[in-house]
Structure formats: C-alpha cells, structure tokens
XYZ file of C-alpha atoms in Angstrom:
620
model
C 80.744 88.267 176.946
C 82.422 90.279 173.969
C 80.566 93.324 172.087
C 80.278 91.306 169.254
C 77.903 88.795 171.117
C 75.587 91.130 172.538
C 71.685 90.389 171.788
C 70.242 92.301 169.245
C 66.878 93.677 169.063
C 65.377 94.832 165.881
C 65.027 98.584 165.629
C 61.057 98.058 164.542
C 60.506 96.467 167.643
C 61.874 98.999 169.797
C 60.159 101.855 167.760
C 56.646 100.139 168.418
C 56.919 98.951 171.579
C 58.390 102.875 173.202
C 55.332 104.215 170.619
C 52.658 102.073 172.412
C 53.678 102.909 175.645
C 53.379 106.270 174.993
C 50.703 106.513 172.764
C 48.448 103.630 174.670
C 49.166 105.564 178.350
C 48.143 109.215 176.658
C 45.005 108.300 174.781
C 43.838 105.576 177.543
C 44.146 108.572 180.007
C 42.605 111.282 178.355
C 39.565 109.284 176.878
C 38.496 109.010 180.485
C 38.475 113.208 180.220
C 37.605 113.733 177.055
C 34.812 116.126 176.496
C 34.271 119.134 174.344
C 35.502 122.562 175.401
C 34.988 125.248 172.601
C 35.582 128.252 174.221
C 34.269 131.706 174.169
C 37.797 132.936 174.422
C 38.885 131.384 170.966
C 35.947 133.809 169.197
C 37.127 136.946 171.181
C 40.667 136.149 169.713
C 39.448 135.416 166.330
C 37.669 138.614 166.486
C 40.598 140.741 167.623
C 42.601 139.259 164.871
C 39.863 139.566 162.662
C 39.881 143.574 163.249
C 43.638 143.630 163.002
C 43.355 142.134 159.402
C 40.555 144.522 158.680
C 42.309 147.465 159.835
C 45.607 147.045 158.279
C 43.909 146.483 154.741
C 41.560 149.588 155.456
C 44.808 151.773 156.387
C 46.890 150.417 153.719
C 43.919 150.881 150.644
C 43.163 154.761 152.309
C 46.798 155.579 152.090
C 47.085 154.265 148.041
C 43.831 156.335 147.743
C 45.153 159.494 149.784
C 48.069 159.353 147.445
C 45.697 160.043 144.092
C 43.919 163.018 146.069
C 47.332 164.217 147.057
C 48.676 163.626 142.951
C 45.803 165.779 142.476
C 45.985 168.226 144.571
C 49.741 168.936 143.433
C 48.234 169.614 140.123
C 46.111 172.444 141.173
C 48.120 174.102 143.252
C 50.609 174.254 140.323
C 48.025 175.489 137.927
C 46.654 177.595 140.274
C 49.835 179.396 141.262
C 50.353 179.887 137.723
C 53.983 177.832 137.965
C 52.922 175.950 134.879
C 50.572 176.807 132.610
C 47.698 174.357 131.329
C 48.755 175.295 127.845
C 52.286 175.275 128.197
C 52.693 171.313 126.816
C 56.312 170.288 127.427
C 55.896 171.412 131.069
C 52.891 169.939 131.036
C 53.939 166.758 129.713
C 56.734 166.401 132.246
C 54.758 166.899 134.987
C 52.246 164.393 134.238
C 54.882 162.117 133.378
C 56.929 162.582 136.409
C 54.002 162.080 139.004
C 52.772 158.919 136.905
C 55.934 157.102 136.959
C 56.300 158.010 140.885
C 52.461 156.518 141.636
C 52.594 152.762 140.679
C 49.084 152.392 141.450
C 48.037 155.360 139.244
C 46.463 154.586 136.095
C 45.874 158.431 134.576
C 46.706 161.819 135.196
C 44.597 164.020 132.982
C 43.159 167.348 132.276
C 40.383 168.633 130.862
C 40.019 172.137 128.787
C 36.671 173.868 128.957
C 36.734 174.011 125.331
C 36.748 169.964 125.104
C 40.201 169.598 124.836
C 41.806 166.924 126.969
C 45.970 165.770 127.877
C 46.792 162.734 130.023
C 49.196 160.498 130.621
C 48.157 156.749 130.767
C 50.111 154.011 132.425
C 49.024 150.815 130.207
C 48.748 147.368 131.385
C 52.063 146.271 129.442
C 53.867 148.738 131.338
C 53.886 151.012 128.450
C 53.334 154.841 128.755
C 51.163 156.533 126.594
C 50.459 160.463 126.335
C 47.356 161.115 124.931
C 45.890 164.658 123.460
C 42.041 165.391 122.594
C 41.873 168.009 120.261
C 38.452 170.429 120.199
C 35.919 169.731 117.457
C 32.687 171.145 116.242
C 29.518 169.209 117.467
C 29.164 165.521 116.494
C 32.310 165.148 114.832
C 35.443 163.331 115.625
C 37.984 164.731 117.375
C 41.710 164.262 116.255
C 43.611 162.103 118.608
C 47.708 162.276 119.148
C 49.049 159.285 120.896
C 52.585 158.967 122.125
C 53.810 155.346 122.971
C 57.004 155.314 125.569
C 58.918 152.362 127.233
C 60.365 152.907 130.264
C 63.648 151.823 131.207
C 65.847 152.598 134.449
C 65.877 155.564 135.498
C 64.234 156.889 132.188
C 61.623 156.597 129.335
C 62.933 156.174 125.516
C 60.004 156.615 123.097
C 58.620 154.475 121.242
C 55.906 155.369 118.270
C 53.369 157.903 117.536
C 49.765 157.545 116.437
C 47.113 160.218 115.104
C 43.621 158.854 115.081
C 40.347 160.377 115.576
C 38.319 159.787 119.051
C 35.047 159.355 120.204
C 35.577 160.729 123.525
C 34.031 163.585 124.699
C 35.561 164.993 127.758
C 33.014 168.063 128.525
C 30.302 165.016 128.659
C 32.053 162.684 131.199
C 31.192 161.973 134.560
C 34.120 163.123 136.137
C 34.464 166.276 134.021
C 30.843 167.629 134.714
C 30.701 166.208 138.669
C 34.392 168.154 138.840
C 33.367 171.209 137.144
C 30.687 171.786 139.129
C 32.201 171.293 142.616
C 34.369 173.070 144.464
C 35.189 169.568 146.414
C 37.245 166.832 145.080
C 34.817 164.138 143.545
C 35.480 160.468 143.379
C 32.986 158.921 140.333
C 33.191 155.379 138.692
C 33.440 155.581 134.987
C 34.192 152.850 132.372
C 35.340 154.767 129.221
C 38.475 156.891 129.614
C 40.439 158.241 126.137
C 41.877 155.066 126.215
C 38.656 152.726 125.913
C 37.119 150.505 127.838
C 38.729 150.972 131.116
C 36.759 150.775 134.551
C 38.374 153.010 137.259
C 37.794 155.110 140.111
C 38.199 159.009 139.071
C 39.171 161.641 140.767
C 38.520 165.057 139.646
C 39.423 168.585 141.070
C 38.093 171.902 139.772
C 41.379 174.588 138.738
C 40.597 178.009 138.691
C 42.756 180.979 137.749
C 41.472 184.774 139.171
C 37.971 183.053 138.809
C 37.849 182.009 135.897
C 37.388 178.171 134.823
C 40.864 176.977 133.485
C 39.765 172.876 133.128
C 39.275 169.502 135.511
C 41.941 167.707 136.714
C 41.638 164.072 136.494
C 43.433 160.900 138.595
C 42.380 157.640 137.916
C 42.685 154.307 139.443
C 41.825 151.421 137.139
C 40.089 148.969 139.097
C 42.001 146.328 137.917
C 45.269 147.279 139.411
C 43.191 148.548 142.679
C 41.961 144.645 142.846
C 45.373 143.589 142.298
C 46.400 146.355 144.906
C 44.350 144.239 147.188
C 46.172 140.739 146.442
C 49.436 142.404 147.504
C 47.800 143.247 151.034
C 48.880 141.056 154.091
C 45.681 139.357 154.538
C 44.975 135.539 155.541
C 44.801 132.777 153.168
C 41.172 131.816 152.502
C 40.089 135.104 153.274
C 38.476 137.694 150.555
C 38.758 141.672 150.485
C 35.945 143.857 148.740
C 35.592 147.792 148.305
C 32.095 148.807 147.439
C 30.534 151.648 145.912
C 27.227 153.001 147.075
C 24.396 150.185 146.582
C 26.908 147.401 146.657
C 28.457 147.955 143.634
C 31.780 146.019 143.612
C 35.121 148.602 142.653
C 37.304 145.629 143.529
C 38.207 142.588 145.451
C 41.333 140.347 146.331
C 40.554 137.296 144.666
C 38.051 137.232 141.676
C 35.413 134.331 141.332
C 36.733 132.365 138.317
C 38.634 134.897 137.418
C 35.907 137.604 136.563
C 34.889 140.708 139.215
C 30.954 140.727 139.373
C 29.785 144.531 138.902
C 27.298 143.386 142.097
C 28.095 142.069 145.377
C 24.838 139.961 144.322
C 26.091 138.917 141.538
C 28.949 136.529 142.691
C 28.279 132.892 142.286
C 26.642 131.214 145.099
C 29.333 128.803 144.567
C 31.343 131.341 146.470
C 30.685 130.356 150.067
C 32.764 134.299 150.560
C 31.126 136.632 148.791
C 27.664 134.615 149.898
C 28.479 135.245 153.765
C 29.165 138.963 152.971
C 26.468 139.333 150.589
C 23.978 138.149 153.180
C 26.021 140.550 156.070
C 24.994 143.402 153.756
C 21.309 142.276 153.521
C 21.164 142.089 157.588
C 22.838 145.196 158.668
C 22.427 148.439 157.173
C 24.634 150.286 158.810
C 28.582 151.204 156.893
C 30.636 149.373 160.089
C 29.838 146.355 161.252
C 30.942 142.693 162.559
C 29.272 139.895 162.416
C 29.375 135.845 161.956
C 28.287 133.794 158.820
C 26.959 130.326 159.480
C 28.084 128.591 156.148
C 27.774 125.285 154.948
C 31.209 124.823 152.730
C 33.326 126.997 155.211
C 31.804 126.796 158.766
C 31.389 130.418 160.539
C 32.750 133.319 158.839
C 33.934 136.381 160.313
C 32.417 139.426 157.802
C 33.603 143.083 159.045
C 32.507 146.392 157.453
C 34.473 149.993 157.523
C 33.750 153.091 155.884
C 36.507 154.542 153.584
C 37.504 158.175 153.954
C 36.164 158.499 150.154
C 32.685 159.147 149.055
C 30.436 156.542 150.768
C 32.543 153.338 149.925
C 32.817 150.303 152.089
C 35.433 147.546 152.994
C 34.162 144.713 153.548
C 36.754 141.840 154.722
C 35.645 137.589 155.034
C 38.100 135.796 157.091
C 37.337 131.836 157.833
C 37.168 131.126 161.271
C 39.310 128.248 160.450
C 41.603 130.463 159.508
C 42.577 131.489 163.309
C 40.769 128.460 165.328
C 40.234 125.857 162.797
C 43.531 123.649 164.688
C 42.425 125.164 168.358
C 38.568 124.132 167.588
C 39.575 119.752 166.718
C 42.649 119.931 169.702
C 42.017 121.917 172.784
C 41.466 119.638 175.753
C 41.473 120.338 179.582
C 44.591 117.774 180.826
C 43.808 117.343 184.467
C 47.118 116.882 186.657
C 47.007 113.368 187.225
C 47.392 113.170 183.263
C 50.236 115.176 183.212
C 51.760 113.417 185.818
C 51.151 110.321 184.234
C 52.364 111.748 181.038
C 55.322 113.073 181.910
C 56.446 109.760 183.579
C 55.897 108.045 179.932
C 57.757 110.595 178.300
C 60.507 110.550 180.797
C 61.269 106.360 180.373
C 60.501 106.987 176.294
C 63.379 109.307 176.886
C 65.630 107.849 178.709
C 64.819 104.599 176.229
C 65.561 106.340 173.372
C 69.015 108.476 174.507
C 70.057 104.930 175.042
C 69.176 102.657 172.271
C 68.965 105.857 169.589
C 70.127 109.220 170.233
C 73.584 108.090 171.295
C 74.395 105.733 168.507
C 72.841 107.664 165.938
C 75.154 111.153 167.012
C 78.262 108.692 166.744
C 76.969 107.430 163.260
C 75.849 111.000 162.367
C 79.598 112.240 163.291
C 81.066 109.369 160.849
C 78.997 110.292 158.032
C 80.146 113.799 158.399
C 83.881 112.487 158.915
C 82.755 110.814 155.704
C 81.111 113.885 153.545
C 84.685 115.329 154.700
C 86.530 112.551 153.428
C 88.373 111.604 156.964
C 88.448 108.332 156.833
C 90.808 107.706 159.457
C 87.629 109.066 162.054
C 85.583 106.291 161.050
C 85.524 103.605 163.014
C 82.964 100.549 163.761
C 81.180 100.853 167.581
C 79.298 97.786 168.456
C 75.336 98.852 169.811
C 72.890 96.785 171.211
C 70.049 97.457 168.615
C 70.994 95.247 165.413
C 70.187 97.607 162.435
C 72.211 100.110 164.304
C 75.087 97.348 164.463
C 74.958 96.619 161.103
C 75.117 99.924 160.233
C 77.919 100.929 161.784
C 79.746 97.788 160.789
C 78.742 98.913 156.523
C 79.383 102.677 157.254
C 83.391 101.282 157.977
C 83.428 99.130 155.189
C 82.099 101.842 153.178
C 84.524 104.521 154.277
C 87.499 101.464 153.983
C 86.241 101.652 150.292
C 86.067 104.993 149.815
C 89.745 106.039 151.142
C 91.100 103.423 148.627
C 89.353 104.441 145.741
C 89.940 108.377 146.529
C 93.714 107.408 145.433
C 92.026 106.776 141.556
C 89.907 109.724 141.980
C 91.559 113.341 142.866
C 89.734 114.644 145.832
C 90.031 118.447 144.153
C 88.004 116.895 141.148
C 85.403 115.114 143.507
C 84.627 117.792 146.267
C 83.149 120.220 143.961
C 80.678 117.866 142.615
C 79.558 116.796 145.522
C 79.100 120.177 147.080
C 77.173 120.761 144.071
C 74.305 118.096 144.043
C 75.397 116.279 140.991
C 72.907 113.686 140.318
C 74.152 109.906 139.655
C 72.661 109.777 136.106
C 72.869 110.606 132.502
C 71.430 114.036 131.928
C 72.537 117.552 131.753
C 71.467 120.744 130.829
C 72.641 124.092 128.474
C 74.485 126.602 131.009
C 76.343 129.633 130.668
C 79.984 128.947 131.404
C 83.914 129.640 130.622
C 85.970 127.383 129.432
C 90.019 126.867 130.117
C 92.491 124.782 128.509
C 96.234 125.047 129.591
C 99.552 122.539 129.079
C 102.754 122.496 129.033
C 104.377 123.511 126.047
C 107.187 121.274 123.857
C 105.879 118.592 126.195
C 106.529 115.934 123.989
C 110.541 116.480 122.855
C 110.603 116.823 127.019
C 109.268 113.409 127.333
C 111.324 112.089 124.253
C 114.910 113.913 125.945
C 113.954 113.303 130.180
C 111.962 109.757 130.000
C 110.094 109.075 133.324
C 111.949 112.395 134.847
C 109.743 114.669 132.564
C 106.832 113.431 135.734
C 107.841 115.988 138.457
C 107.774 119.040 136.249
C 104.466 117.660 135.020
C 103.559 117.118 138.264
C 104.401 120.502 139.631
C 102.330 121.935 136.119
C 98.809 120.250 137.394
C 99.105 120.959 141.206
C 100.092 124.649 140.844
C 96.837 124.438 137.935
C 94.266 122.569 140.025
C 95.163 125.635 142.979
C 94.687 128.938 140.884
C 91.664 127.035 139.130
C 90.100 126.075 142.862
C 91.154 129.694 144.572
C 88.735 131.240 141.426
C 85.775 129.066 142.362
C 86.229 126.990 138.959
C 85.853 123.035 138.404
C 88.617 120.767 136.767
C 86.616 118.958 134.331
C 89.408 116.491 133.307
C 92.775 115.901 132.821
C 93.890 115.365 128.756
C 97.675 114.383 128.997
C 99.693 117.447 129.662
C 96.456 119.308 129.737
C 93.924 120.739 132.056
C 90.732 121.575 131.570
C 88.455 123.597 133.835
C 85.269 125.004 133.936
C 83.346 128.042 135.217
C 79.812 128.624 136.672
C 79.248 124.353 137.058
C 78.503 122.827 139.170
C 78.548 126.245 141.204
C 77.035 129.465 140.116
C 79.711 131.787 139.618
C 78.244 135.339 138.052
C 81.815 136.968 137.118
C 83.172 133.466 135.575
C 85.000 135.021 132.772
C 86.544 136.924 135.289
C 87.957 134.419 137.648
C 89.491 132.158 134.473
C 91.519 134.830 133.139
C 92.889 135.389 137.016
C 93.661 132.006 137.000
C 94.839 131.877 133.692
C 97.815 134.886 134.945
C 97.968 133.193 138.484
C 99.054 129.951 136.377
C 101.345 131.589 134.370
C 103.053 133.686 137.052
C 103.442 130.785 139.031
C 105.379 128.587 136.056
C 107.548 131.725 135.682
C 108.036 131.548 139.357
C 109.676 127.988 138.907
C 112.975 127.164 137.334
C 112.544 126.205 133.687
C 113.128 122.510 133.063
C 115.568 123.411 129.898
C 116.793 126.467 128.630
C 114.763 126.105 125.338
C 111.781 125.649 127.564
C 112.199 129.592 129.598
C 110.541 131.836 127.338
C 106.839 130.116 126.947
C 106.206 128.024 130.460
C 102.662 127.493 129.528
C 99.809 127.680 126.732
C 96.452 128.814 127.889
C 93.448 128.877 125.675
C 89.864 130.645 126.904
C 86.508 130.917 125.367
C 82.869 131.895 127.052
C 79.679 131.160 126.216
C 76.444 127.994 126.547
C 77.648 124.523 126.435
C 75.634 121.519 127.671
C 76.521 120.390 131.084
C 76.012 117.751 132.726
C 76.414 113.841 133.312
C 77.482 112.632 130.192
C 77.853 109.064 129.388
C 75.225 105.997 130.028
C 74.120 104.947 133.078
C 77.045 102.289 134.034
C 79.786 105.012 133.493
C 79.383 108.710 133.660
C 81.273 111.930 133.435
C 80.176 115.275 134.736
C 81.655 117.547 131.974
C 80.837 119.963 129.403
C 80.226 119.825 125.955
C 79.866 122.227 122.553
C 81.547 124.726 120.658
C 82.781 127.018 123.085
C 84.638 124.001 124.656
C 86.071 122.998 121.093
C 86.778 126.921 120.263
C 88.626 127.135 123.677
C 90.744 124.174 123.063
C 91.738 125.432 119.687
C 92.545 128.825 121.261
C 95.651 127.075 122.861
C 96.978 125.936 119.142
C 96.365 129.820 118.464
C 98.984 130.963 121.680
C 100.875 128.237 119.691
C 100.813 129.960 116.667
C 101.473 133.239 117.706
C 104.579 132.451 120.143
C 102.154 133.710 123.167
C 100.977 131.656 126.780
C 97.356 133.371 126.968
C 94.818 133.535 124.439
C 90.873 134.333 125.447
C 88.082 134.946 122.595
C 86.613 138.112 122.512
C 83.102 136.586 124.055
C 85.305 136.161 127.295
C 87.046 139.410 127.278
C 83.680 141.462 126.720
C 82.254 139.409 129.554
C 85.000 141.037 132.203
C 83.545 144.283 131.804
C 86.663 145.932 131.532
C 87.844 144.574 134.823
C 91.125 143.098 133.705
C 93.531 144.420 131.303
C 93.811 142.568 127.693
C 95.490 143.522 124.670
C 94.195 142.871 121.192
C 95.444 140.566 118.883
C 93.336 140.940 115.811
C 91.394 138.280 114.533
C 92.127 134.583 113.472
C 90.382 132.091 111.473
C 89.621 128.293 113.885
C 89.160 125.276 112.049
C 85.425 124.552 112.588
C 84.212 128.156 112.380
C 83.016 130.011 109.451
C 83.859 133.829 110.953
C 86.859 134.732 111.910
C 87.172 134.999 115.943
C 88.635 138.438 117.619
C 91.443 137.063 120.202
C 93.311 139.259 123.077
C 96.074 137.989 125.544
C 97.188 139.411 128.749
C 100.569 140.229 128.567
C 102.883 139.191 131.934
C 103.277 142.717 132.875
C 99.355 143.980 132.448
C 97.884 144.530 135.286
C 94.073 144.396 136.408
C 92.538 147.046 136.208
C-alpha cells in the first residue's frame, strides 16, 4: 500500500482519546486516595518566609533612616569644628545643597538660629529645589521670607526664580526646634507644618554647640509621603501591606494607601481593608513592640501580621502578608500519591508518550523545520512527507504548495525589500504611524540621453547602480522603500529602530558613491558625476499605506518630498551628495560635511541650509 493511501485519523480524535487515558487513569486513581492533608509544615514555611519579608523591609527602612541621623550628624560635626560657620551662607548653602541632592529620600536639611532665624534646603515634590531663609522678627509679626527656586539637571542645578514673601513660621516654637534644643540626644518628632506648609514628616533634630554656647538646631526631615512611597519600592509580596507606626498607633506611613488616602490611625483604615483590619486587631491583642501572629479573616483567609521595633524612638513595623501569598497553590494541590499511583501513572504517561513522539512530536519537528526553511526563504528544503494523522497530512501537503508559491512570486518581489519587513512585524493592513526617520534618494545621473544613445544595453549599468545601492543601504541597517526608475529610495529607523540613522545614510550615501567611482564609467561624459544623492531627516508617517486589497509599507511627508528635491539640488550645483542641515546636525559631528550655504526648495517657504561630503572627506 502507497503513503498516499494510508488511513487517516483526525488529529481531535487522537488528542481526546491519549487525554482520557491519561486524565481518566490519574483522577480514577487518586479519588480512591483523596483526602485532605494541610500540613503543619506549610505554616512553619510561611512563617520563615514571612520573617524574611519582615526583616528585609525592617533592614532596608533602618538603613534610609540611619542615613538622615548620619546627614545630621555631618552637620554638627562641621559646625561644631568650626569648618563652616552657621552664618557663613554660601558655604552654608552648598552644604545643604550638596547632602540634599546626595539623599533621595531626604525631604529638608535645615537649621535653626536661636534668635528665630531659620535656612533649609527643601527637595519639592516636582523635583524642584528650593532654599528657603526665615528672617528674625519682633513678636507677632511676620517674618520676611527669601525663597530660591532651582532645577536640577545632570550633574548640576541651574536656577530658576526668586521669591520674597513674609512667613508665618516660627521656628523657636516648633516641635523639633524646642525637643532639639533641649536635648543633648538626637530627637525624632512628627510635625505637619515645615517653612514650606503643610507638609507631614518625620524630623530629626540635633543640638550644635560651639565652646558651650547654643549656636542653633539642626533639622532633617523625611516627608512621609516619600517614606510611604519608600515603602512601595521595598521587595515585599504582592497582596501584602507595610506600616511604620508612631507611639499609640499613629500611622507615619504604609506601602499601599486605602483609596488612595493614609489614615493618621491604624484605627482609622476602612474596615473594607481586610489588611489593615488583621493588623489593627494584632495591635489590640498583643501589647508587646515584636510579635507574630495569625489573622482569621473573612475576605483573605489567615493572615500572617509580624511586629519589630525600629532603632528610632518607639516606632513599630508592622508587615501583613496573605497566607495565600506563600501556600494559597500548596493549600488546593498537595496530595499524598501512594506508589501504586505512581506506578500506574507513570505507565500512562509512558504510552501517552510514546503515542504522541509518534503521531505528533515527529511530524510536527519536520513541519516546524519547513516553516523555518520557509521564514528563511529556502524553498528548495521544503518538501511534502506523508503522516498517518490527516490534518498533519494535509498540512504538509499546503505548507509545499505554499512554499511552491512563494519561491515563484519571490522573483516579482526582491527578497532584500521583503526580509526587513518581515523581521520587523509589519502588520498586513492599512495603518501607520509618525516616526522619526532619514530619508535617501539616489540615481543615476544623465540617465535618460543613456537610455536614448545605449537602448536595452543602458540595463547592466543600471543594474550594477541598484545592487551596489540595495548593499551599502542593507550593511547601514536601512530599508529600501521602493524603486522609482533609475532611483532608489531608502529609509532609516523603519521598520527597525536604528538610534544613529542619520548617521548610517550618509555612510551609505559615500559607500554608494565610492563604489560607482570604483566602476568604469559607462561614457566619458558620464565620469565626473557617477551618482546624485539627496538626504533629509526628520517625522514622516510610516506605515502600510494603501487600502486593504493592495498595500505598501512606505513613508510619507515633507522630509520625504524635501529629500527627493535635495537630489535636483546636487543637480543644480554639479555635486553627487546633498543632506539638509536637520541630517547633518543629527550626526553629531561624527562625519565630516562641508557647507554649502542655503537654497530655496519648491514647496518650502524658508530657505534650507545644505552640506555635501566631498569624495576625499573623511569621517571623523
């Protein structure tokens, strides 16, 4: 009996009947065993992950915190060895600014004078630095206010505007001034008005002393906002919340809001959130600053709630991790498989196997290899192998005809124009979208009196034009959009993202016109100018273009139109390269140019700055 007569069985068939066996053989086996088997051991590991999580969120807040009390510190020591003085203001200013800009998580470095004067620098929440100075004032009145605004930029700050105002603020009557004054210590305090406004934060606040005598209070502030966000960056599980309480369970700042607003009290959370419900009723049970315990909650099943003691003040963190989070998956699949199952098991899985290499894998590798003979466009591998399962046959038997059809129209279609396309995604539809991109025109000069004096004999030299083209365009990562005579036109940065585009078209502009000079000229009048190149960068829609029976993936706008006229410009001025000036500021100096003034383009209203590259310039 020949392949071709072979009994077929429908693929579905096969599928089902190998998925019964299995499936029927497994479950009828372990229903006979099934039984529940929660295990201690899946709590112990929960719990050692659980204090894993906890501990790396405790060590990463204490070391953000340690670095304000170290910010501080530096402070005093410099005051206090008299390196720069409180009064001395550009110093001053500098050093504020310089430790602010190192300490991301920093919200103010300040001082405070004991005659009610106050300096900080204040990192805003647009990114924006501000230097702020509190001048003294007599009893109930205002106090004149100097604010500078700065923007920073790499590696430096440019400034921006200056204010003068009057403030409110009274820095010998705040918290942290009067609990720092007084204390020999460092003090942490929560405060809500700082020069700035309304601005919750944890304080910090250090004492400075020179020969005994009172010199001011040096403040470091954390906004609570940015220490909550601190908290969003940690490593923690999904589903799982992170608090830092004050004394009495006053909330300084947790990883994930309830509807988008902190509660001031742990209490005060919604009981919609099933979290900050299991830790608020952990705090009500144990009194004690470290502790673990487990939440019985309706919306989340048990929850693991863990309490540590920060190194500042008497703050808390408090972390609620979902036991689902670790054991939801181990909880709904553990099961005790006795040996007889896995016996029984492995002797299904073995004949599925052994079914399957032979009706599926094996086929579907060869078919798998054709495609990719396909994608590659070698046709010649392609070939049509007769299988048992029919859908498989039938495949096979299309995937030929297919590739039969393919390698005949490939001789319509270049393969140099198709490959890039494909390797770029190009959706089969009408559509496309503005991108940044470089634009190339180049033919062959006096083409036309060639074709009027050679006839048909004009077609090698022409020939010989588009091949060496297509090359230098391909070696430079560009696309040839289409093919306009005697002309070529490619593009840059489409399909594929190129960054340097500009770049790579003027090297393949000179790698085109070295090559032409690298040929014999076709007639003596023709030696001189072998080419006409015309370049021009800039946003051009890009895309499918046409309807949905017939489409063309090409680009369209003004800098293609201004690129094509750019070759009429070599034209005019006897040249072979011309690129606008948008292209040659776009190399970055990176290739050598020379300027040829400015000319006026039909269709534009300004004049356009032009350059060529001579043939003996060479890249810088």
């Amino acid at each position: 009996m020949s392949a071709d007569f072979l009994p077929r069985v429908k693929m579905g068939r096969a599928v089902t009947a190998l998925l019964l066996l299995a499936v029927l053989s497994t479950a009828g086996l372990v229903h006979l065993i099934w039984q529940r088997t929660a295990s201690a051991n899946v709590d112990n590991v929960v719990a050692a992950l659980d204090a894993q999580s906890a501990g790396a969120v405790r060590n990463e807040l204490a070391s953000q915190l340690a670095q304000v009390s170290s910010t501080a510190e530096v402070i005093r020591s410099i005051f206090f060895q008299g390196a720069i003085k409180p009064d001395d203001e550009v110093k001053r200013e500098f050093l504020f600014l310089s430790l602010l800009r190192e300490q991301s998580a920093i919200a103010w470095i300040g001082f405070g004078f004991p005659d009610g004067r106050f300096f900080g620098s204040h990192s805003a929440p647009d990114s924006r630095i501000e230097m702020i100075e509190i001048a003294k004032a007599a009893p109930g009145e205002l106090r004149q206010l100097r604010l500078d605004r700065y923007r920073p930029i790499a590696g430096d700050i440019i400034f921006e505007e200056r204010l003068k105002t009057e403030s409110a603020y009274v820095t010998e009557g705040s918290r942290w001034y009067r609990k720092g004054k007084d204390s020999t210590e460092p003090v942490w305090t929560v405060v809500d008005i700082l020069p700035s406004g309304f601005e919750p934060s944890i304080v910090l606040s250090k004492r400075v002393e020179a020969f005994g005598r009172l010199e001011g209070v040096i403040m470091v502030a954390v906004s609570l906002r940015q220490l909550s966000l601190t908290l969003q960056d940690l490593n923690i599980p999904s589903e799982s919340k992170v608090y830092v309480l004050a004394k009495d369970d006053i909330v300084l700042a947790t990883s994930e809001p309830s509807d988008g607003v902190m509660a001031a009290h742990l209490a005060d959370f919604p009981k919609a959130d099933a979290l900050s419900s299991a830790v608020a009723s952990a705090r009500r049970a144990n009194s004690r600053s470290v502790f673990r315990t487990l939440q019985q909650t309706d919306a989340l099943g048990p929850i693991f709630v863990s309490s540590s003691a920060l190194p500042f003040e008497d703050w808390r963190l408090l972390t609620a991790i979902p036991r689902s989070t670790f054991a939801g998956d181990i909880d709904e699949n553990t099961k005790r498989v006795l040996v007889i199952i896995a016996g029984i098991a492995l002797l299904a899985a073995v004949t599925a196997i052994v079914f399957a290499r032979l009706l599926f894998a094996r086929p579907l590798a060869r078919l798998v290899q054709q495609l990719h003979a396909v994608e590659r466009f070698e046709h010649n591998a392609v070939s049509h192998t007769p299988t048992l399962l029919a859908e498989l046959n039938d495949f096979s038997a299309a995937l030929k005809r297919m590739s039969s059809g393919l390698s005949a129209f490939a001789r319509f279609m270049p393969l140099d124009v198709v490959k890039p396309l494909v390797d770029g995604g190009i959706e089969p539809k009408p559509g496309g979208k503005v991108t940044d991109i470089t634009v190339l025109f180049a033919d062959l000069p006096g083409f036309t009196e060639m074709t009027e004096e050679l006839g048909a004999g004009v077609e090698p030299h022409l020939t010989r034009f588009l091949t060496l083209s297509i090359a230098a365009i391909h070696a430079e990562g560009g696309t040839v959009d289409k093919f306009i005579g005697d002309a070529v036109m490619a593009i840059w940065n489409a399909p594929n993202r190129e960054p340097d585009h500009a770049l790579r078209a003027c090297r393949a502009a000179k790698a085109i016109r070295d090559a032409m000079h690298a040929m014999p000229p076709l007639a003596p009048q023709h030696d001189r100018v072998r080419v006409r190149i015309g370049i021009n960068s800039g946003t051009a829609l890009v895309g499918n273009i046409g309807s949905v029976e017939r489409l063309s993936y090409t680009a369209i706008g003004d800098v293609v139109n201004l690129a094509s006229r750019l070759v009429g410009v070599a034209k005019e001025n006897g040249i072979e390269i011309v690129l606008s000036g948008e292209t040659f500021a776009r190399t970055c100096g990176r290739f050598a140019a020379r300027p040829l003034g400015e000319t006026t383009v039909r269709g534009k209203s300004q004049s356009v700055p032009i350059f060529t590259i001579d043939g003996t310039g060479p890249e810088a």
